[in-house]
Coordinates of C-alpha atoms in Angstrom, one line a residue:
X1 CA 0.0 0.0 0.0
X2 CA 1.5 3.6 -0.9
X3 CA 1.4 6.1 2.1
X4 CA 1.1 9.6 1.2
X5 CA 3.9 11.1 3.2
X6 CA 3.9 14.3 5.5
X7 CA 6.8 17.1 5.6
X8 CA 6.8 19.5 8.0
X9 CA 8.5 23.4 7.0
X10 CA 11.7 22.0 8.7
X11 CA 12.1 19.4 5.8
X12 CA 11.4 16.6 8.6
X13 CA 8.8 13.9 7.4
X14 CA 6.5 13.0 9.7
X15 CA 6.4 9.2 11.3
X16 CA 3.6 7.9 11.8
X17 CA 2.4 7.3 15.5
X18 CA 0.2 4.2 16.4
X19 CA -0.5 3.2 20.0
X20 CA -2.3 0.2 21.0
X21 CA -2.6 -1.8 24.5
X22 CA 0.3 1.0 26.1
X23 CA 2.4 0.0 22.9
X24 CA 3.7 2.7 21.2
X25 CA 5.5 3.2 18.0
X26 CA 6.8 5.1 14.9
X27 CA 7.1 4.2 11.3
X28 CA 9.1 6.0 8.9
X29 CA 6.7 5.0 6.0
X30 CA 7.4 4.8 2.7
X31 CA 5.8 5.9 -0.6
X32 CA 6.2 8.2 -3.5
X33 CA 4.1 11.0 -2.8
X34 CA 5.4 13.7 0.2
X35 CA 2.9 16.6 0.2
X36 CA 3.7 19.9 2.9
X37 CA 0.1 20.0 2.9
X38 CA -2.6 18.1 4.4
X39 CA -5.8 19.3 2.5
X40 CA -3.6 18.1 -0.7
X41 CA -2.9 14.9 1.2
X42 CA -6.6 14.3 1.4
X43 CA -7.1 15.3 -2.1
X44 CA -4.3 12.7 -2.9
X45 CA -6.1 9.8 -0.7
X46 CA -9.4 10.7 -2.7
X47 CA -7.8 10.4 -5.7
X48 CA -6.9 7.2 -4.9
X49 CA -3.0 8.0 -4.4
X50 CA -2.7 5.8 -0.8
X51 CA -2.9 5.8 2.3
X52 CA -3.2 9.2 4.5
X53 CA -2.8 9.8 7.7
X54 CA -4.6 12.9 8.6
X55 CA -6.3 15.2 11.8
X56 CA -9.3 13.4 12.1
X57 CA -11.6 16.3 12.0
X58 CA -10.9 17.0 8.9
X59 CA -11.9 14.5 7.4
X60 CA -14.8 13.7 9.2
X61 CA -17.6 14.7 6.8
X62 CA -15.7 12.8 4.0
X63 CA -16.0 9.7 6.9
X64 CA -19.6 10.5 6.9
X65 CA -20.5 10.5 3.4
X66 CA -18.5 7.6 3.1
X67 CA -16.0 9.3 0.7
X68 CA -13.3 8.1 3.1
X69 CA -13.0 5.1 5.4
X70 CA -10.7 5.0 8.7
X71 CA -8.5 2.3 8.9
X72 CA -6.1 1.5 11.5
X73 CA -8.7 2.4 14.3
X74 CA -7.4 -0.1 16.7
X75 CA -4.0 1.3 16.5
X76 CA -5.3 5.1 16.5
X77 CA -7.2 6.0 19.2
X78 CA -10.2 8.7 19.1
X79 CA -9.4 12.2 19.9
X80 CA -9.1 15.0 18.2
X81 CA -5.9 14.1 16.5
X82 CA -4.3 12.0 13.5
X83 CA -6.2 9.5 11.8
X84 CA -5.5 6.9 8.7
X85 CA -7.9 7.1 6.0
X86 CA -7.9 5.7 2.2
X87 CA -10.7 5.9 -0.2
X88 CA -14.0 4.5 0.6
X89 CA -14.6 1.7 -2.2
X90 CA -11.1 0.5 -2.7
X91 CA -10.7 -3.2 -3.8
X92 CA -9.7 -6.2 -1.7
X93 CA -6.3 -6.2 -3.1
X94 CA -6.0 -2.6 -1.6
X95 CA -7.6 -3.5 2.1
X96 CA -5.1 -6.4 2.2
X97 CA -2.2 -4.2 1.8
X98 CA -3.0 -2.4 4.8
X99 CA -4.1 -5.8 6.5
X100 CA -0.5 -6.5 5.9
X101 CA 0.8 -3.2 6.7
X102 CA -0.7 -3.2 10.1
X103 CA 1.0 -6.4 10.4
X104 CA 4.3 -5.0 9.9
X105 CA 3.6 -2.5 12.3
X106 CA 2.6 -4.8 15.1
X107 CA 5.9 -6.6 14.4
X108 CA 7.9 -3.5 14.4
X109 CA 6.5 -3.1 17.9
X110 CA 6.9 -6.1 19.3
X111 CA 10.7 -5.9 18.4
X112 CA 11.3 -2.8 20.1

């Protein structure tokens, strides 16, 4: 799955923060698209670009209208902060990747 990437004014990219169960971890994630803005990014996740990981309330009405689907939930908590999202519809081939993407990321955190 392609992960639409964050970079902040500094030039850092953001990692993205999961936390489940008092585990916490980081992921330097890769894909080909970094955006320095996050209303692109969720043009870019509508378009069908990847996998975005967004404030939650902006994206909220998209959730609603099912434009957008959250993914990830049990490794992003509710509040009023980040959340994954990739387009509402996308084919099983697509939901697998992240199947197997939060798989990575529960072995990344079980080796730190």
């Amino acid at each position: 799955m392609q992960c639409i990437r964050y970079r902040f004014t500094s030039g850092a990219v953001y990692r993205w923060e999961f936390e489940r169960g008092g585990i916490e971890v980081d992921i330097d994630v890769e894909g080909p698209l970094t955006l320095n803005d996050q209303d692109l990014m969720v043009d870019a996740a509508l378009d069908g670009a990847g996998l975005a990981f967004v404030f939650e309330a902006q994206v909220e009405e998209l959730i609603a209208k099912h434009k957008l689907v959250r993914v990830l939930a049990d490794w992003c908590p509710t509040y009023p902060g980040f959340s994954c999202t990739i387009r509402a519809g996308d084919n099983c081939r697509r939901v697998a990747r992240v199947r197997r993407f939060r798989a990575n990321a529960c072995h990344v955190a079980r080796m730190e």
